[in-house]
mmCIF file of C-alpha atoms in Angstrom:
data_model
loop_
_atom_site.group_PDB
_atom_site.id
_atom_site.type_symbol
_atom_site.label_atom_id
_atom_site.label_comp_id
_atom_site.label_asym_id
_atom_site.label_seq_id
_atom_site.Cartn_x
_atom_site.Cartn_y
_atom_site.Cartn_z
ATOM 1 C CA MET A 1 20.810 -61.279 28.531
ATOM 2 C CA SER A 2 18.657 -58.231 28.823
ATOM 3 C CA ASN A 3 15.345 -58.605 26.657
ATOM 4 C CA ARG A 4 15.282 -54.798 27.136
ATOM 5 C CA VAL A 5 13.474 -52.963 24.385
ATOM 6 C CA VAL A 6 15.474 -50.134 22.931
ATOM 7 C CA CYS A 7 13.596 -47.507 20.535
ATOM 8 C CA ARG A 8 14.717 -44.295 18.808
ATOM 9 C CA GLU A 9 12.977 -41.112 20.259
ATOM 10 C CA ALA A 10 11.160 -38.942 17.951
ATOM 11 C CA SER A 11 13.961 -36.321 18.344
ATOM 12 C CA HIS A 12 13.129 -34.099 14.971
ATOM 13 C CA ALA A 13 9.302 -33.564 16.592
ATOM 14 C CA GLY A 14 9.207 -30.068 18.107
ATOM 15 C CA SER A 15 11.137 -28.658 15.556
ATOM 16 C CA TRP A 16 10.747 -30.092 11.617
ATOM 17 C CA TYR A 17 7.419 -31.301 12.725
ATOM 18 C CA THR A 18 4.930 -30.442 15.906
ATOM 19 C CA ALA A 19 5.812 -32.889 18.305
ATOM 20 C CA SER A 20 1.554 -32.859 19.228
ATOM 21 C CA GLY A 21 0.003 -36.348 18.321
ATOM 22 C CA PRO A 22 -3.491 -34.656 17.993
ATOM 23 C CA GLN A 23 -2.004 -31.381 15.905
ATOM 24 C CA LEU A 24 -0.083 -33.624 13.722
ATOM 25 C CA ASN A 25 -2.584 -35.836 12.941
ATOM 26 C CA ALA A 26 -4.298 -33.037 11.434
ATOM 27 C CA GLN A 27 -1.692 -31.577 10.120
ATOM 28 C CA LEU A 28 -1.316 -34.764 7.840
ATOM 29 C CA GLU A 29 -5.342 -35.488 7.701
ATOM 30 C CA GLY A 30 -5.618 -32.030 5.903
ATOM 31 C CA TRP A 31 -2.484 -32.593 3.292
ATOM 32 C CA LEU A 32 -3.271 -36.381 2.445
ATOM 33 C CA SER A 33 -6.870 -35.053 1.558
ATOM 34 C CA GLN A 34 -6.244 -32.726 -0.917
ATOM 35 C CA VAL A 35 -4.584 -34.775 -2.634
ATOM 36 C CA GLN A 36 -5.998 -37.694 -5.558
ATOM 37 C CA SER A 37 -5.049 -41.129 -5.143
ATOM 38 C CA THR A 38 -4.840 -42.912 -8.187
ATOM 39 C CA LYS A 39 -6.146 -45.839 -7.106
ATOM 40 C CA ARG A 40 -2.907 -47.986 -8.116
ATOM 41 C CA PRO A 41 -0.984 -48.701 -5.089
ATOM 42 C CA ALA A 42 2.773 -48.116 -4.679
ATOM 43 C CA ARG A 43 5.040 -50.272 -4.782
ATOM 44 C CA ALA A 44 7.536 -47.934 -4.125
ATOM 45 C CA ILE A 45 7.616 -44.184 -3.912
ATOM 46 C CA ILE A 46 10.694 -40.964 -3.823
ATOM 47 C CA ALA A 47 9.549 -38.136 -1.155
ATOM 48 C CA PRO A 48 11.108 -35.507 0.562
ATOM 49 C CA HIS A 49 12.437 -34.925 3.963
ATOM 50 C CA ALA A 50 12.307 -31.670 4.797
ATOM 51 C CA GLY A 51 10.598 -29.705 7.865
ATOM 52 C CA TYR A 52 6.576 -30.815 6.796
ATOM 53 C CA THR A 53 6.380 -26.924 6.676
ATOM 54 C CA TYR A 54 7.572 -26.914 3.545
ATOM 55 C CA CYS A 55 6.995 -30.528 2.422
ATOM 56 C CA GLY A 56 4.186 -31.544 4.097
ATOM 57 C CA SER A 57 2.050 -30.693 1.083
ATOM 58 C CA CYS A 58 4.154 -32.525 -1.483
ATOM 59 C CA ALA A 59 4.825 -35.442 0.181
ATOM 60 C CA ALA A 60 1.275 -35.945 0.804
ATOM 61 C CA HIS A 61 1.007 -37.025 -2.594
ATOM 62 C CA ALA A 62 3.231 -40.182 -2.457
ATOM 63 C CA TYR A 63 1.647 -41.351 0.555
ATOM 64 C CA LYS A 64 -1.562 -41.077 -0.705
ATOM 65 C CA GLN A 65 -0.922 -44.150 -3.125
ATOM 66 C CA VAL A 66 0.090 -46.624 -0.169
ATOM 67 C CA ASP A 67 -2.533 -49.290 0.037
ATOM 68 C CA PRO A 68 -2.194 -50.430 3.659
ATOM 69 C CA SER A 69 -4.303 -53.344 3.185
ATOM 70 C CA ILE A 70 -1.616 -54.714 1.103
ATOM 71 C CA THR A 71 1.619 -53.729 2.691
ATOM 72 C CA ARG A 72 3.352 -55.122 5.544
ATOM 73 C CA ARG A 73 6.903 -54.471 5.198
ATOM 74 C CA ILE A 74 8.013 -50.966 4.904
ATOM 75 C CA PHE A 75 11.517 -50.231 3.665
ATOM 76 C CA ILE A 76 13.070 -46.642 4.490
ATOM 77 C CA LEU A 77 15.999 -45.686 2.109
ATOM 78 C CA GLY A 78 17.196 -42.282 3.546
ATOM 79 C CA PRO A 79 20.925 -41.038 3.128
ATOM 80 C CA SER A 80 23.333 -39.750 5.762
ATOM 81 C CA HIS A 81 24.109 -36.831 6.403
ATOM 82 C CA HIS A 82 26.273 -36.631 9.449
ATOM 83 C CA VAL A 83 28.397 -39.427 9.492
ATOM 84 C CA PRO A 84 30.825 -40.759 6.653
ATOM 85 C CA LEU A 85 29.511 -43.931 5.465
ATOM 86 C CA SER A 86 30.723 -46.090 2.163
ATOM 87 C CA ARG A 87 28.244 -48.845 2.748
ATOM 88 C CA CYS A 88 24.517 -49.046 4.361
ATOM 89 C CA ALA A 89 23.393 -49.107 7.904
ATOM 90 C CA LEU A 90 20.966 -50.638 10.389
ATOM 91 C CA SER A 91 19.522 -49.475 12.993
ATOM 92 C CA SER A 92 20.871 -50.747 16.650
ATOM 93 C CA VAL A 93 16.906 -50.246 18.344
ATOM 94 C CA ASP A 94 13.920 -52.254 18.339
ATOM 95 C CA ILE A 95 11.426 -49.491 17.942
ATOM 96 C CA TYR A 96 11.363 -46.067 16.319
ATOM 97 C CA ARG A 97 8.861 -43.453 18.149
ATOM 98 C CA THR A 98 6.389 -41.348 16.825
ATOM 99 C CA PRO A 99 3.625 -38.431 18.141
ATOM 100 C CA LEU A 100 1.289 -40.796 16.384
ATOM 101 C CA TYR A 101 2.243 -44.533 17.592
ATOM 102 C CA ASP A 102 5.369 -46.195 17.970
ATOM 103 C CA LEU A 103 6.439 -48.341 15.020
ATOM 104 C CA ARG A 104 8.357 -51.927 15.042
ATOM 105 C CA ILE A 105 11.736 -52.683 13.009
ATOM 106 C CA ASP A 106 11.330 -56.407 11.233
ATOM 107 C CA GLN A 107 13.753 -57.739 13.021
ATOM 108 C CA LYS A 108 14.415 -61.125 10.965
ATOM 109 C CA ILE A 109 14.517 -58.978 7.946
ATOM 110 C CA TYR A 110 17.033 -57.544 10.029
ATOM 111 C CA GLY A 111 18.570 -60.981 10.393
ATOM 112 C CA GLU A 112 18.868 -61.593 6.865
ATOM 113 C CA LEU A 113 20.556 -58.349 5.794
ATOM 114 C CA TRP A 114 22.717 -58.457 8.666
ATOM 115 C CA LYS A 115 23.730 -61.700 7.302
ATOM 116 C CA THR A 116 25.292 -60.672 3.960
ATOM 117 C CA GLY A 117 27.991 -58.718 5.627
ATOM 118 C CA MET A 118 27.286 -56.349 3.562
ATOM 119 C CA PHE A 119 25.769 -53.762 6.584
ATOM 120 C CA GLU A 120 26.660 -51.554 9.136
ATOM 121 C CA ARG A 121 25.358 -50.780 12.525
ATOM 122 C CA MET A 122 24.261 -47.273 13.534
ATOM 123 C CA SER A 123 25.471 -45.755 16.778
ATOM 124 C CA LEU A 124 21.490 -44.445 18.854
ATOM 125 C CA GLN A 125 23.377 -40.726 18.210
ATOM 126 C CA THR A 126 23.597 -41.329 14.371
ATOM 127 C CA ASP A 127 20.061 -42.882 14.036
ATOM 128 C CA GLU A 128 18.780 -40.072 16.599
ATOM 129 C CA ASP A 129 20.886 -36.790 14.649
ATOM 130 C CA GLU A 130 19.738 -38.316 11.259
ATOM 131 C CA HIS A 131 16.200 -36.460 9.790
ATOM 132 C CA SER A 132 16.116 -38.321 6.384
ATOM 133 C CA ILE A 133 14.219 -41.641 7.373
ATOM 134 C CA GLU A 134 12.731 -39.735 10.800
ATOM 135 C CA MET A 135 10.515 -37.124 8.367
ATOM 136 C CA HIS A 136 8.941 -40.266 6.560
ATOM 137 C CA LEU A 137 8.243 -42.124 9.951
ATOM 138 C CA PRO A 138 4.856 -39.798 11.253
ATOM 139 C CA TYR A 139 3.737 -39.930 7.402
ATOM 140 C CA THR A 140 4.246 -43.730 7.730
ATOM 141 C CA ALA A 141 2.423 -44.074 10.674
ATOM 142 C CA LYS A 142 -0.644 -42.174 9.058
ATOM 143 C CA ALA A 143 -0.802 -44.013 5.912
ATOM 144 C CA MET A 144 -0.837 -47.091 7.494
ATOM 145 C CA GLU A 145 -3.001 -46.218 10.615
ATOM 146 C CA SER A 146 -5.527 -48.536 9.672
ATOM 147 C CA HIS A 147 -3.290 -51.744 10.209
ATOM 148 C CA LYS A 148 -1.172 -49.863 12.615
ATOM 149 C CA ASP A 149 -0.362 -53.432 14.279
ATOM 150 C CA GLU A 150 0.062 -55.696 11.485
ATOM 151 C CA PHE A 151 2.939 -54.332 9.622
ATOM 152 C CA THR A 152 7.249 -53.665 10.297
ATOM 153 C CA ILE A 153 9.346 -50.949 9.237
ATOM 154 C CA ILE A 154 13.204 -51.715 7.578
ATOM 155 C CA PRO A 155 15.068 -48.514 8.242
ATOM 156 C CA VAL A 156 18.472 -48.162 5.835
ATOM 157 C CA LEU A 157 20.692 -45.122 6.252
ATOM 158 C CA VAL A 158 22.539 -45.368 2.840
ATOM 159 C CA GLY A 159 25.953 -43.942 2.468
ATOM 160 C CA ALA A 160 27.701 -42.597 -0.148
ATOM 161 C CA LEU A 161 28.047 -45.686 -2.194
ATOM 162 C CA SER A 162 29.950 -46.390 -5.840
ATOM 163 C CA GLU A 163 27.923 -47.199 -8.546
ATOM 164 C CA SER A 164 29.358 -50.839 -8.342
ATOM 165 C CA LYS A 165 27.818 -50.787 -4.752
ATOM 166 C CA GLU A 166 24.766 -49.272 -5.617
ATOM 167 C CA GLN A 167 24.192 -52.327 -8.000
ATOM 168 C CA GLU A 168 25.248 -55.194 -5.135
ATOM 169 C CA PHE A 169 22.654 -53.167 -2.941
ATOM 170 C CA GLY A 170 19.732 -53.096 -5.929
ATOM 171 C CA LYS A 171 20.438 -56.787 -6.350
ATOM 172 C CA LEU A 172 20.387 -57.489 -2.854
ATOM 173 C CA PHE A 173 16.934 -55.231 -2.463
ATOM 174 C CA SER A 174 15.413 -56.454 -5.319
ATOM 175 C CA LYS A 175 13.951 -59.865 -3.660
ATOM 176 C CA TYR A 176 11.857 -58.023 -1.089
ATOM 177 C CA LEU A 177 10.809 -55.460 -4.278
ATOM 178 C CA ALA A 178 9.549 -58.742 -5.708
ATOM 179 C CA ASP A 179 6.932 -59.163 -2.868
ATOM 180 C CA PRO A 180 3.985 -56.956 -3.396
ATOM 181 C CA SER A 181 3.100 -56.806 0.690
ATOM 182 C CA ASN A 182 6.205 -54.683 0.743
ATOM 183 C CA LEU A 183 6.672 -51.228 0.266
ATOM 184 C CA PHE A 184 9.908 -49.082 -0.526
ATOM 185 C CA VAL A 185 10.259 -45.081 0.713
ATOM 186 C CA VAL A 186 13.284 -43.799 -1.186
ATOM 187 C CA SER A 187 13.987 -40.498 1.141
ATOM 188 C CA SER A 188 15.230 -37.650 -0.868
ATOM 189 C CA ASP A 189 14.776 -33.742 -1.618
ATOM 190 C CA PHE A 190 15.860 -32.793 -5.116
ATOM 191 C CA CYS A 191 18.102 -29.390 -6.163
ATOM 192 C CA HIS A 192 19.759 -27.486 -3.213
ATOM 193 C CA TRP A 193 20.914 -24.497 -4.680
ATOM 194 C CA GLY A 194 22.713 -21.463 -3.446
ATOM 195 C CA GLN A 195 25.578 -20.011 -1.866
ATOM 196 C CA ARG A 196 24.877 -21.651 1.298
ATOM 197 C CA PHE A 197 25.061 -25.447 -0.712
ATOM 198 C CA ARG A 198 27.724 -24.363 -2.706
ATOM 199 C CA TYR A 199 25.480 -24.888 -5.971
ATOM 200 C CA SER A 200 24.422 -22.584 -8.561
ATOM 201 C CA TYR A 201 24.074 -24.085 -11.459
ATOM 202 C CA TYR A 202 21.892 -21.608 -13.875
ATOM 203 C CA ASP A 203 20.775 -22.267 -17.378
ATOM 204 C CA GLU A 204 19.878 -18.697 -18.295
ATOM 205 C CA SER A 205 17.444 -20.333 -21.558
ATOM 206 C CA GLN A 206 14.800 -20.933 -19.111
ATOM 207 C CA GLY A 207 14.284 -17.523 -17.573
ATOM 208 C CA GLU A 208 14.457 -17.028 -13.702
ATOM 209 C CA ILE A 209 17.156 -18.663 -11.933
ATOM 210 C CA TYR A 210 14.074 -20.636 -10.029
ATOM 211 C CA ARG A 211 12.949 -21.979 -13.565
ATOM 212 C CA SER A 212 16.245 -23.396 -14.398
ATOM 213 C CA ILE A 213 16.422 -25.179 -11.101
ATOM 214 C CA GLU A 214 13.408 -26.753 -12.219
ATOM 215 C CA HIS A 215 14.072 -27.592 -15.516
ATOM 216 C CA LEU A 216 17.526 -29.500 -14.255
ATOM 217 C CA ASP A 217 14.954 -31.208 -11.626
ATOM 218 C CA LYS A 218 12.738 -32.802 -14.148
ATOM 219 C CA MET A 219 15.407 -33.708 -16.521
ATOM 220 C CA GLY A 220 16.669 -35.695 -13.303
ATOM 221 C CA MET A 221 12.694 -36.870 -12.891
ATOM 222 C CA SER A 222 12.178 -37.548 -16.224
ATOM 223 C CA ILE A 223 15.380 -40.124 -16.525
ATOM 224 C CA ILE A 224 14.626 -41.671 -13.138
ATOM 225 C CA GLU A 225 11.375 -42.418 -14.722
ATOM 226 C CA GLN A 226 12.955 -43.959 -17.850
ATOM 227 C CA LEU A 227 14.315 -46.979 -15.165
ATOM 228 C CA ASP A 228 17.742 -46.223 -16.001
ATOM 229 C CA PRO A 229 20.334 -46.033 -13.195
ATOM 230 C CA VAL A 230 23.178 -45.632 -15.930
ATOM 231 C CA SER A 231 21.488 -42.845 -17.300
ATOM 232 C CA PHE A 232 20.733 -41.597 -13.925
ATOM 233 C CA SER A 233 24.306 -41.532 -13.111
ATOM 234 C CA ASN A 234 25.745 -39.627 -16.017
ATOM 235 C CA TYR A 235 23.031 -37.106 -15.437
ATOM 236 C CA LEU A 236 24.713 -36.473 -11.580
ATOM 237 C CA LYS A 237 28.265 -36.415 -13.039
ATOM 238 C CA LYS A 238 27.228 -33.882 -15.928
ATOM 239 C CA TYR A 239 25.074 -31.705 -14.112
ATOM 240 C CA HIS A 240 26.173 -32.458 -10.232
ATOM 241 C CA ASN A 241 22.997 -31.597 -9.317
ATOM 242 C CA THR A 242 22.642 -31.589 -5.240
ATOM 243 C CA ILE A 243 19.894 -34.252 -4.942
ATOM 244 C CA CYS A 244 20.857 -35.593 -1.343
ATOM 245 C CA GLY A 245 19.312 -38.698 -1.925
ATOM 246 C CA ARG A 246 20.875 -39.895 -5.079
ATOM 247 C CA HIS A 247 22.466 -43.269 -3.609
ATOM 248 C CA PRO A 248 19.123 -44.729 -2.332
ATOM 249 C CA ILE A 249 17.803 -43.643 -6.010
ATOM 250 C CA GLY A 250 20.364 -45.330 -7.153
ATOM 251 C CA VAL A 251 19.824 -48.564 -5.380
ATOM 252 C CA LEU A 252 16.150 -49.030 -6.276
ATOM 253 C CA LEU A 253 16.378 -48.115 -10.068
ATOM 254 C CA ASN A 254 19.187 -51.075 -9.967
ATOM 255 C CA ALA A 255 16.749 -53.293 -7.187
ATOM 256 C CA ILE A 256 14.295 -52.733 -10.870
ATOM 257 C CA THR A 257 16.723 -53.034 -13.447
ATOM 258 C CA GLU A 258 17.523 -56.308 -11.800
ATOM 259 C CA LEU A 259 13.609 -57.550 -11.436
ATOM 260 C CA GLN A 260 13.763 -56.265 -15.201
ATOM 261 C CA LYS A 261 16.227 -59.109 -16.061
ATOM 262 C CA ASN A 262 13.105 -61.316 -14.891
ATOM 263 C CA GLY A 263 10.917 -60.593 -17.049
ATOM 264 C CA MET A 264 8.930 -57.818 -14.539
ATOM 265 C CA ASN A 265 7.982 -54.634 -15.753
ATOM 266 C CA MET A 266 6.945 -51.607 -13.677
ATOM 267 C CA SER A 267 6.938 -47.741 -13.925
ATOM 268 C CA PHE A 268 7.756 -44.601 -12.222
ATOM 269 C CA SER A 269 4.992 -41.752 -11.966
ATOM 270 C CA PHE A 270 5.511 -38.045 -11.341
ATOM 271 C CA LEU A 271 3.363 -36.519 -8.808
ATOM 272 C CA ASN A 272 4.718 -33.403 -7.379
ATOM 273 C CA TYR A 273 7.033 -30.498 -7.537
ATOM 274 C CA ALA A 274 7.908 -28.163 -4.931
ATOM 275 C CA GLN A 275 10.353 -25.303 -4.047
ATOM 276 C CA SER A 276 10.993 -24.107 -0.705
ATOM 277 C CA SER A 277 11.107 -20.304 -2.469
ATOM 278 C CA GLN A 278 11.681 -19.042 -5.842
ATOM 279 C CA CYS A 279 15.238 -17.932 -6.440
ATOM 280 C CA ARG A 280 15.831 -14.950 -8.756
ATOM 281 C CA ASN A 281 19.167 -13.323 -7.112
ATOM 282 C CA TRP A 282 22.599 -14.839 -6.546
ATOM 283 C CA GLN A 283 22.065 -14.106 -2.683
ATOM 284 C CA ASP A 284 18.748 -16.362 -2.908
ATOM 285 C CA SER A 285 18.644 -20.140 -1.906
ATOM 286 C CA SER A 286 16.169 -22.898 -2.148
ATOM 287 C CA ILE A 287 15.627 -26.586 -1.392
ATOM 288 C CA ALA A 288 13.301 -28.727 -4.104
ATOM 289 C CA HIS A 289 11.016 -31.233 -3.634
ATOM 290 C CA SER A 290 9.719 -33.862 -5.201
ATOM 291 C CA SER A 291 7.073 -36.907 -5.210
ATOM 292 C CA ILE A 292 6.878 -40.035 -7.471
ATOM 293 C CA PHE A 293 5.960 -43.710 -7.520
ATOM 294 C CA MET A 294 6.211 -46.697 -8.664
ATOM 295 C CA ASP A 295 3.170 -48.300 -10.557
ATOM 296 C CA SER A 296 2.347 -51.800 -8.775
ATOM 297 C CA SER A 297 -0.624 -52.586 -11.539
ATOM 298 C CA LEU A 298 2.374 -52.930 -14.135
ATOM 299 C CA PHE A 299 3.763 -55.713 -12.268
ATOM 300 C CA TYR A 300 3.931 -58.887 -13.779
#
């Protein structure tokens, strides 16, 4: 039996973000230094996964709320962009590489999840092709650098789940969310607008197209802050907003709902919103980014 350690390379380094460790470290420090901490450690964050040129400064608002002194396991839930997946999938590797330092997958938690029979395994090819989890790894490494040998990650690729499956996975993850030493990172951009995304919803009453997009996204964020998975699902059915992490968000909202049944109280807070460009005509396109965090101080 082989004990060979299998690694996932930082496949998007050099294109979506710099492959230079010192340069990447300086960029992340720069973005984080411009952001205020709420002084209330996050139990969960929703943050974008576009190239750092577009969303690096926005993501900093979420990662600034991470407390490395209490965080020991980081669950990273990212949507599948390239392979059809009706469930969730676990990685087949041991280590995720970043230009800063390597991140270790928690094989004990992976074993517990695998035993449920609810998960598939993703191939190394699928793992390295996907960007939704990888784009959170450098920020995770940076946020946790003061305790870099004391934490593990649990990457989960989330498929196009039905509402009932979102409930099932939410119930499963709720026991992990209840543990204050666990942090949940949900990977999602918000509205993808324009012909290349086949989405062109426009509410003229909001003025310019980019203002309509912002209004639509903030309507969705407001529903997320209400912690109501059914209302979020209804919002998506009504407006078809192209929120690529809608299923990971749905899983998290269902996990929170499960904990609320047991008397736990919590709160999501909106931190930052940005668009890759301002759409003013039908030929334009943009992707929106948002940072949201769940406050741990309201758990009791």
